[in-house]
Short mmCIF file of C-alpha atoms in Angstrom, two decimals:
data_model
loop_
_atom_site.label_atom_id
_atom_site.label_comp_id
_atom_site.label_asym_id
_atom_site.label_seq_id
_atom_site.Cartn_x
_atom_site.Cartn_y
_atom_site.Cartn_z
CA MET A 93 4.98 -31.18 -34.19
CA ALA A 94 7.76 -32.47 -31.96
CA ASP A 95 11.21 -32.90 -33.44
CA SER A 96 12.30 -35.87 -31.39
CA ILE A 97 15.98 -36.78 -31.46
CA PRO A 98 16.87 -40.25 -30.23
CA VAL A 99 19.42 -40.99 -27.56
CA GLY A 100 22.78 -42.27 -28.72
CA SER A 101 25.45 -43.81 -26.52
CA THR A 102 28.75 -45.60 -26.63
CA THR A 103 30.26 -47.34 -23.64
CA ALA A 104 33.76 -47.94 -22.28
CA GLY A 105 35.10 -49.37 -19.01
CA GLN A 106 32.51 -49.78 -16.28
CA ILE A 107 29.88 -47.47 -17.75
CA ALA A 108 26.13 -47.65 -17.39
CA VAL A 109 24.06 -45.42 -19.66
CA ALA A 110 20.31 -45.41 -19.15
CA ALA A 111 17.67 -43.81 -21.35
CA GLU A 112 14.00 -43.65 -20.51
CA SER A 113 11.06 -42.53 -22.61
CA THR A 114 9.18 -40.69 -19.89
CA VAL A 115 10.27 -37.93 -17.56
CA ALA A 116 11.14 -38.99 -14.03
CA THR A 117 9.22 -36.13 -12.45
CA ARG A 118 7.02 -38.40 -10.39
CA MET A 119 8.88 -38.28 -7.11
CA SER A 120 8.22 -40.52 -4.13
CA ALA A 121 6.44 -37.62 -2.41
CA PRO A 122 4.89 -34.35 -3.61
CA PRO A 123 6.99 -31.16 -3.28
CA SER A 124 6.80 -29.65 0.21
CA PHE A 125 8.57 -27.24 2.55
CA ASP A 126 7.94 -29.64 5.44
CA VAL A 127 10.57 -32.32 5.91
CA ALA A 128 8.00 -34.56 7.62
CA ASP A 129 6.17 -34.91 4.30
CA PHE A 130 9.09 -36.90 2.86
CA PRO A 131 9.84 -40.47 3.94
CA VAL A 132 13.43 -41.31 4.76
CA PRO A 133 14.89 -42.58 1.47
CA HIS A 134 16.12 -46.16 1.28
CA GLY A 135 17.81 -45.97 -2.14
CA ARG A 136 15.18 -47.69 -4.24
CA GLU A 137 13.28 -44.49 -5.06
CA GLU A 138 13.74 -43.09 -8.56
CA GLU A 139 15.30 -39.88 -7.25
CA TRP A 140 17.76 -41.68 -4.96
CA ARG A 141 18.68 -44.88 -6.80
CA PHE A 142 22.05 -43.57 -8.01
CA THR A 143 23.06 -41.80 -4.79
CA PRO A 144 25.19 -43.62 -2.15
CA LEU A 145 23.04 -42.73 0.86
CA ALA A 146 25.64 -43.83 3.41
CA ARG A 147 27.94 -41.08 2.17
CA LEU A 148 25.37 -38.32 2.80
CA ARG A 149 26.42 -38.31 6.49
CA GLY A 150 22.90 -38.06 7.80
CA LEU A 151 21.58 -35.27 5.57
CA HIS A 152 18.86 -37.59 4.28
CA ASP A 153 17.58 -39.08 7.54
CA GLY A 154 17.65 -36.16 9.98
CA SER A 155 20.65 -37.32 11.98
CA ALA A 156 22.97 -34.58 10.68
CA LYS A 157 22.95 -31.81 13.29
CA ALA A 158 24.13 -28.29 12.46
CA ASP A 159 27.45 -28.21 14.29
CA GLY A 160 29.64 -26.66 11.57
CA ARG A 161 30.38 -23.27 10.11
CA VAL A 162 30.07 -22.01 6.55
CA GLU A 163 31.32 -18.49 5.95
CA ILE A 164 29.72 -16.37 3.21
CA GLU A 165 31.57 -13.36 1.82
CA VAL A 166 29.82 -11.15 -0.72
CA SER A 167 31.33 -8.58 -3.07
CA LEU A 168 28.63 -6.26 -4.40
CA PRO A 169 28.87 -3.72 -7.20
CA ALA A 170 27.26 -0.31 -6.72
CA GLY A 171 23.48 -0.31 -6.58
CA VAL A 172 23.09 -3.96 -5.52
CA THR A 173 21.83 -4.65 -2.00
CA GLN A 174 22.20 -7.53 0.45
CA GLU A 175 19.94 -8.58 3.35
CA THR A 176 19.67 -11.40 5.85
CA VAL A 177 16.07 -12.49 6.40
CA ASP A 178 14.00 -15.18 8.06
CA ARG A 179 12.32 -17.98 6.12
CA GLU A 180 8.99 -16.13 6.48
CA ASP A 181 10.21 -13.57 3.94
CA PRO A 182 8.05 -14.04 0.80
CA ARG A 183 11.11 -14.18 -1.45
CA VAL A 184 12.52 -17.21 0.34
CA GLY A 185 11.27 -20.34 -1.40
CA LYS A 186 9.47 -18.36 -4.12
CA GLY A 187 11.66 -19.93 -6.81
CA GLY A 188 10.47 -23.46 -6.11
CA THR A 189 9.37 -25.93 -3.46
CA PRO A 190 11.76 -28.62 -2.15
CA VAL A 191 11.31 -31.86 -4.08
CA ASP A 192 13.23 -34.23 -1.81
CA ARG A 193 13.91 -34.73 1.88
CA VAL A 194 17.36 -33.09 1.92
CA ALA A 195 16.11 -29.92 0.23
CA ALA A 196 13.22 -29.77 2.72
CA GLN A 197 15.64 -30.37 5.60
CA ALA A 198 17.81 -27.50 4.35
CA PHE A 199 14.77 -25.20 4.21
CA SER A 200 13.66 -26.21 7.71
CA ALA A 201 17.08 -25.93 9.32
CA PHE A 202 18.77 -22.76 8.01
CA GLU A 203 18.92 -19.81 10.44
CA LYS A 204 19.03 -16.80 8.11
CA ALA A 205 18.71 -16.51 4.33
CA ASN A 206 21.04 -14.32 2.31
CA VAL A 207 19.06 -12.16 -0.16
CA ILE A 208 20.74 -10.17 -2.92
CA THR A 209 18.64 -7.74 -4.94
CA VAL A 210 19.41 -6.08 -8.26
CA PRO A 211 16.95 -3.19 -8.70
CA LYS A 212 14.72 -2.62 -11.70
CA GLU A 213 16.64 -1.70 -14.87
CA ALA A 214 20.02 -1.81 -13.07
CA ARG A 215 23.02 -3.14 -14.95
CA PRO A 216 26.00 -3.52 -12.59
CA ALA A 217 29.35 -3.13 -14.33
CA GLU A 218 30.99 -5.84 -12.22
CA PRO A 219 29.88 -9.37 -11.29
CA ILE A 220 28.29 -10.12 -7.93
CA ARG A 221 30.67 -12.51 -6.19
CA ILE A 222 29.52 -14.83 -3.41
CA ALA A 223 32.23 -16.92 -1.74
CA VAL A 224 30.99 -19.87 0.33
CA ARG A 225 33.78 -21.34 2.47
CA GLY A 226 33.30 -24.42 4.59
CA HIS A 227 35.12 -24.70 7.93
CA GLY A 228 34.07 -28.22 8.84
CA GLY A 229 30.95 -29.79 10.31
CA VAL A 230 27.33 -29.78 9.16
CA ALA A 231 25.61 -26.62 7.94
CA TYR A 232 22.37 -25.57 6.22
CA GLY A 233 21.77 -22.51 4.09
CA HIS A 234 19.53 -20.61 1.72
CA GLN A 235 20.31 -17.87 -0.77
CA VAL A 236 18.08 -15.71 -2.96
CA ILE A 237 19.19 -13.66 -5.97
CA GLU A 238 16.40 -11.40 -7.25
CA LEU A 239 16.48 -9.23 -10.36
CA GLY A 240 13.92 -6.52 -10.96
CA ALA A 241 12.31 -5.97 -14.34
CA PHE A 242 14.82 -5.37 -17.16
CA ALA A 243 17.82 -5.66 -14.80
CA GLU A 244 20.97 -7.46 -15.93
CA ALA A 245 23.58 -9.12 -13.70
CA VAL A 246 26.30 -11.75 -13.47
CA VAL A 247 26.72 -13.80 -10.28
CA VAL A 248 29.70 -15.99 -9.36
CA LEU A 249 28.88 -18.47 -6.57
CA ASP A 250 32.17 -20.02 -5.43
CA HIS A 251 32.30 -23.00 -3.03
CA THR A 252 35.57 -23.96 -1.31
CA GLY A 253 36.75 -25.55 1.93
CA ASP A 254 35.26 -28.55 3.70
CA ALA A 255 31.71 -29.02 4.97
CA VAL A 256 28.65 -31.21 5.03
CA LEU A 257 26.27 -28.72 3.46
CA ALA A 258 22.62 -28.80 2.41
CA ALA A 259 21.65 -25.47 0.84
CA ASN A 260 19.01 -24.19 -1.56
CA VAL A 261 19.25 -21.23 -3.94
CA ASP A 262 16.41 -19.23 -5.53
CA TYR A 263 16.95 -17.18 -8.70
CA LEU A 264 14.03 -14.79 -9.28
CA LEU A 265 13.98 -13.00 -12.63
CA GLY A 266 11.58 -10.15 -13.27
CA ASP A 267 10.14 -9.46 -16.71
CA GLY A 268 12.84 -8.76 -19.28
CA ALA A 269 15.67 -9.45 -16.81
CA LYS A 270 18.92 -11.19 -17.76
CA LEU A 271 20.88 -13.23 -15.23
CA THR A 272 24.05 -15.26 -15.68
CA VAL A 273 25.11 -17.47 -12.75
CA VAL A 274 28.39 -19.38 -12.50
CA SER A 275 28.32 -21.87 -9.62
CA VAL A 276 31.72 -23.43 -8.93
CA GLN A 277 32.04 -26.45 -6.63
CA ASP A 278 35.77 -26.57 -5.84
CA TRP A 279 35.40 -28.23 -2.45
CA GLY A 280 37.94 -30.09 -0.39
CA SER A 281 38.11 -33.85 -0.66
CA GLU A 282 35.89 -34.61 2.36
CA THR A 283 32.95 -32.36 1.51
CA VAL A 284 29.34 -33.45 1.00
CA HIS A 285 27.23 -30.83 -0.79
CA VAL A 286 23.55 -31.28 -1.66
CA GLY A 287 21.55 -28.42 -3.12
CA GLN A 288 18.41 -27.50 -5.03
CA HIS A 289 18.70 -24.49 -7.34
CA ASN A 290 15.38 -22.97 -8.42
CA ALA A 291 15.09 -20.46 -11.27
CA LEU A 292 11.78 -18.66 -11.79
CA ILE A 293 11.90 -16.85 -15.13
CA GLY A 294 9.65 -13.90 -15.94
CA ARG A 295 8.19 -12.74 -19.25
CA ASP A 296 10.88 -12.36 -21.93
CA ALA A 297 13.58 -12.89 -19.26
CA SER A 298 16.82 -14.76 -19.91
CA PHE A 299 18.58 -17.11 -17.47
CA LYS A 300 22.02 -18.63 -18.07
CA SER A 301 23.43 -21.10 -15.55
CA VAL A 302 26.95 -22.53 -15.62
CA VAL A 303 27.57 -25.29 -13.05
CA VAL A 304 31.19 -26.40 -12.60
CA THR A 305 31.98 -29.31 -10.25
CA PHE A 306 35.49 -30.51 -9.41
CA GLY A 307 35.87 -31.21 -5.72
CA GLY A 308 34.10 -32.91 -2.87
CA ASP A 309 33.54 -36.48 -1.81
CA LEU A 310 29.89 -36.29 -2.86
CA VAL A 311 28.18 -33.43 -4.69
CA ARG A 312 24.52 -33.70 -5.68
CA LEU A 313 22.90 -30.65 -7.29
CA HIS A 314 19.34 -30.28 -8.53
CA PRO A 315 18.91 -27.27 -10.87
CA ARG A 316 15.25 -26.57 -11.70
CA VAL A 317 13.68 -24.06 -14.07
CA SER A 318 10.09 -22.84 -14.48
CA TYR A 319 8.50 -19.87 -16.22
CA THR A 320 5.92 -17.31 -15.12
CA ALA A 321 4.95 -16.01 -18.58
CA PRO A 322 5.73 -16.39 -22.30
CA GLY A 323 9.06 -15.51 -23.88
CA GLY A 324 11.40 -16.85 -21.19
CA GLU A 325 14.78 -18.32 -22.13
CA ALA A 326 16.97 -20.74 -20.15
CA GLU A 327 20.47 -21.97 -20.98
CA LEU A 328 21.88 -24.56 -18.56
CA LEU A 329 25.55 -25.41 -19.04
CA GLY A 330 27.64 -27.73 -16.91
CA LEU A 331 31.15 -29.11 -16.57
CA TYR A 332 32.37 -31.76 -14.14
CA PHE A 333 35.64 -33.64 -13.64
CA THR A 334 35.05 -36.66 -11.44
CA ASP A 335 38.13 -38.19 -9.83
CA GLN A 336 38.88 -41.45 -8.07
CA GLY A 337 36.21 -42.26 -5.48
CA GLN A 338 34.18 -39.11 -6.10
CA HIS A 339 30.43 -39.03 -6.70
CA HIS A 340 29.12 -36.11 -8.76
CA GLU A 341 25.40 -36.02 -9.46
CA HIS A 342 23.54 -33.36 -11.44
CA ARG A 343 19.76 -33.73 -11.69
CA LEU A 344 18.14 -31.11 -13.93
CA PHE A 345 14.47 -30.39 -14.45
CA VAL A 346 13.06 -27.84 -16.91
CA ASP A 347 9.32 -27.33 -16.56
CA HIS A 348 7.95 -25.69 -19.70
CA ASN A 349 4.75 -24.47 -18.09
CA ALA A 350 4.24 -21.33 -20.23
CA PRO A 351 3.96 -20.90 -24.01
CA HIS A 352 6.69 -19.71 -26.37
CA CYS A 353 9.64 -20.33 -24.04
CA THR A 354 12.99 -21.93 -24.86
CA SER A 355 15.59 -24.02 -23.06
CA ASN A 356 18.97 -25.44 -23.97
CA VAL A 357 20.88 -27.84 -21.73
CA SER A 358 24.49 -28.87 -22.35
CA TYR A 359 26.59 -30.72 -19.75
CA LYS A 360 30.01 -32.31 -20.26
CA GLY A 361 31.99 -34.50 -17.89
CA ALA A 362 35.31 -36.33 -17.67
CA LEU A 363 36.04 -39.19 -15.29
CA GLN A 364 39.17 -40.93 -14.07
CA GLY A 365 40.13 -43.46 -11.43
CA GLU A 366 38.62 -46.42 -9.66
CA GLY A 367 35.20 -45.69 -8.21
CA ALA A 368 34.69 -42.35 -9.97
CA HIS A 369 30.94 -42.05 -10.50
CA ALA A 370 29.07 -39.33 -12.38
CA VAL A 371 25.29 -39.15 -12.64
CA TRP A 372 23.43 -36.83 -14.99
CA ILE A 373 19.63 -36.74 -15.06
CA GLY A 374 18.08 -34.34 -17.56
CA ASP A 375 14.30 -34.04 -17.26
CA VAL A 376 12.26 -31.78 -19.54
CA LEU A 377 8.48 -31.53 -19.27
CA ILE A 378 6.46 -29.65 -21.89
CA GLU A 379 3.03 -29.07 -20.39
CA ALA A 380 -0.14 -28.88 -22.44
CA ALA A 381 -0.25 -25.09 -22.10
CA ALA A 382 3.33 -24.64 -23.33
CA GLU A 383 2.69 -24.27 -27.05
CA GLY A 384 5.57 -22.93 -29.12
CA THR A 385 8.23 -24.49 -26.89
CA ASP A 386 11.74 -25.02 -28.28
CA THR A 387 13.99 -27.23 -26.14
CA TYR A 388 17.07 -29.43 -26.43
CA GLU A 389 19.25 -31.21 -23.87
CA MET A 390 22.60 -32.94 -24.27
CA ASN A 391 25.07 -34.76 -22.02
CA ARG A 392 28.52 -35.94 -23.11
CA ASN A 393 31.00 -37.90 -21.02
CA LEU A 394 34.65 -38.76 -21.58
CA VAL A 395 36.02 -41.73 -19.62
CA LEU A 396 39.78 -41.47 -19.14
CA THR A 397 40.52 -44.69 -17.22
CA ASP A 398 39.05 -48.05 -16.33
CA GLY A 399 37.00 -48.27 -13.15
CA ALA A 400 34.87 -45.17 -13.76
CA ARG A 401 31.10 -45.25 -14.14
CA VAL A 402 28.59 -42.91 -15.77
CA ASP A 403 24.80 -42.98 -15.47
CA SER A 404 23.26 -40.60 -18.00
CA VAL A 405 19.48 -40.36 -18.28
CA PRO A 406 17.90 -37.77 -20.60
CA ASN A 407 14.12 -37.66 -20.29
CA LEU A 408 11.57 -35.77 -22.36
CA GLU A 409 7.79 -35.67 -21.84
CA ILE A 410 5.57 -33.74 -24.24
CA GLU A 411 1.92 -33.02 -23.53
CA THR A 412 1.25 -30.92 -26.65
CA GLY A 413 2.21 -31.35 -30.28
CA GLU A 414 2.17 -27.62 -30.96
CA ILE A 415 5.87 -27.00 -30.35
CA VAL A 416 8.82 -25.70 -32.34
CA GLY A 417 11.20 -28.51 -31.44
CA ALA A 418 12.26 -30.91 -28.70
CA GLY A 419 15.10 -33.38 -28.44
CA HIS A 420 17.77 -34.96 -26.30
CA ALA A 421 21.08 -36.82 -26.65
CA SER A 422 23.58 -38.64 -24.46
CA THR A 423 27.02 -39.98 -25.40
CA THR A 424 29.73 -41.65 -23.32
CA GLY A 425 33.07 -42.95 -24.53
CA ARG A 426 36.85 -42.94 -24.39
CA PHE A 427 39.36 -40.87 -26.33
CA ASP A 428 38.84 -40.65 -30.04
CA ASP A 429 41.67 -42.81 -31.41
CA GLU A 430 41.56 -40.99 -34.74
CA GLN A 431 42.16 -37.66 -33.02
CA LEU A 432 45.08 -39.10 -31.09
CA PHE A 433 46.56 -40.62 -34.24
CA TYR A 434 46.18 -37.32 -36.11
CA LEU A 435 48.03 -35.38 -33.42
CA MET A 436 50.73 -38.00 -32.86
CA ALA A 437 51.33 -38.24 -36.62
CA ARG A 438 52.29 -34.58 -36.50
CA GLY A 439 54.96 -35.08 -33.88
CA ILE A 440 52.94 -34.47 -30.72
CA ALA A 441 53.74 -36.87 -27.90
CA GLU A 442 50.87 -39.16 -26.86
CA GLU A 443 50.68 -37.64 -23.36
CA ASP A 444 50.38 -34.12 -24.73
CA ALA A 445 47.95 -35.25 -27.42
CA ARG A 446 45.62 -36.70 -24.80
CA ARG A 447 45.69 -33.45 -22.86
CA LEU A 448 44.84 -31.49 -25.98
CA VAL A 449 41.87 -33.75 -26.71
CA VAL A 450 40.45 -33.29 -23.21
CA ARG A 451 41.02 -29.53 -23.22
CA GLY A 452 39.25 -29.34 -26.56
CA PHE A 453 36.39 -31.40 -25.16
CA PHE A 454 35.75 -28.80 -22.45
CA ALA A 455 36.81 -25.64 -24.30
CA GLU A 456 33.44 -24.98 -25.93
CA LEU A 457 31.65 -24.76 -22.58
CA VAL A 458 34.40 -22.83 -20.78
CA GLN A 459 34.41 -20.17 -23.46
CA LYS A 460 30.69 -19.55 -22.95
CA ILE A 461 31.20 -18.38 -19.37
CA GLY A 462 32.25 -14.90 -20.47
CA LEU A 463 34.37 -14.08 -17.38
CA PRO A 464 38.10 -14.22 -18.22
CA ASP A 465 39.28 -14.73 -14.62
CA VAL A 466 36.85 -17.62 -14.07
CA GLU A 467 37.68 -19.17 -17.44
CA GLU A 468 41.42 -19.04 -16.69
CA ARG A 469 40.91 -20.58 -13.27
CA LEU A 470 38.83 -23.44 -14.66
CA LEU A 471 41.27 -24.18 -17.47
CA ALA A 472 44.07 -24.28 -14.89
CA LYS A 473 42.01 -26.64 -12.74
CA ILE A 474 41.34 -28.89 -15.72
CA GLY A 475 45.09 -28.92 -16.33
CA GLU A 476 45.71 -30.02 -12.75
CA GLU A 477 43.16 -32.81 -13.11
CA LEU A 478 44.75 -33.92 -16.35
CA GLU A 479 48.12 -34.30 -14.69
CA GLY A 480 46.58 -37.17 -12.77
CA ALA A 481 44.47 -38.39 -15.65
CA VAL A 482 47.02 -38.77 -18.37
CA GLY A 483 50.32 -37.84 -16.75
#
């Protein structure tokens, strides 16, 4: 039977924490590759109610014309191939159908898709590195990372520069494959980035996603996971540091549509400054056919200053009682005063003690990345953010 864990929350500053008993998978329109099938959102729809539509710069209503440039540089280890293909290629969109108007607009408007293939049973010694650099203006894109059966790979997807970008990504895992993806959003301050990330997990395959969001004016990402056969595993980790005036929104959906699969979701965020707004939506659906499912999702937020707002909504819908376990949790709060007192009582200045608490808050997730250069970069970035947060 289901092991249901209730939602817990604490609030501080201007914080709104919402918890709902049913999964918000019922969108305002069915999934479609055709942008015309989606009405222009007005902000009252469930999937748009937290997003400041005016700051999307026309991505949601069709007025954003592709007049910008986004440069993609790829570093491939031996044995891995890269192609540019049209949207008619059967791999493009195979991971999942767009579920909102912006994702459909991105699919309809990109010129060429970037496809990276790791052959069957290949195990590259080095990570695949994809650098996405914005050079201003509006752009649309689509990327596909495909692993053959029993292949193993690590992908680093690094976003920098400035752009108004709508882009979708498909992760296709063959049977027994293992893929780790680290997606870093380290955009400039004016960037708008909206993306749907679709993972299609094969039999006994393992997918690990690490989403790290620091920059941008508005970043809205929609990671989605589904399974093609039993035995699939998904681990979705996330870290975000939302600064003054920024809007960071992560909307996750795990569709347990096959039996004996697992998923674990863990996202952590810190916020500082007036108008900082973080949104985390964690939807898990266990379909009737998905017996033997084991799933858990968690979101934790640390509010560093007054004026910041968090909306955290974990949702769980179960259509069968024949599961191993299912649960969710959400917490939001300020610094732990007892931790601060403990450190200060041992001669550590309050400013340094606060930095240590925040670093410790994020350390568990950073250490799970498994790439020393990326971990060092993220810890340094957290340090830079903390200079403004508690300096």
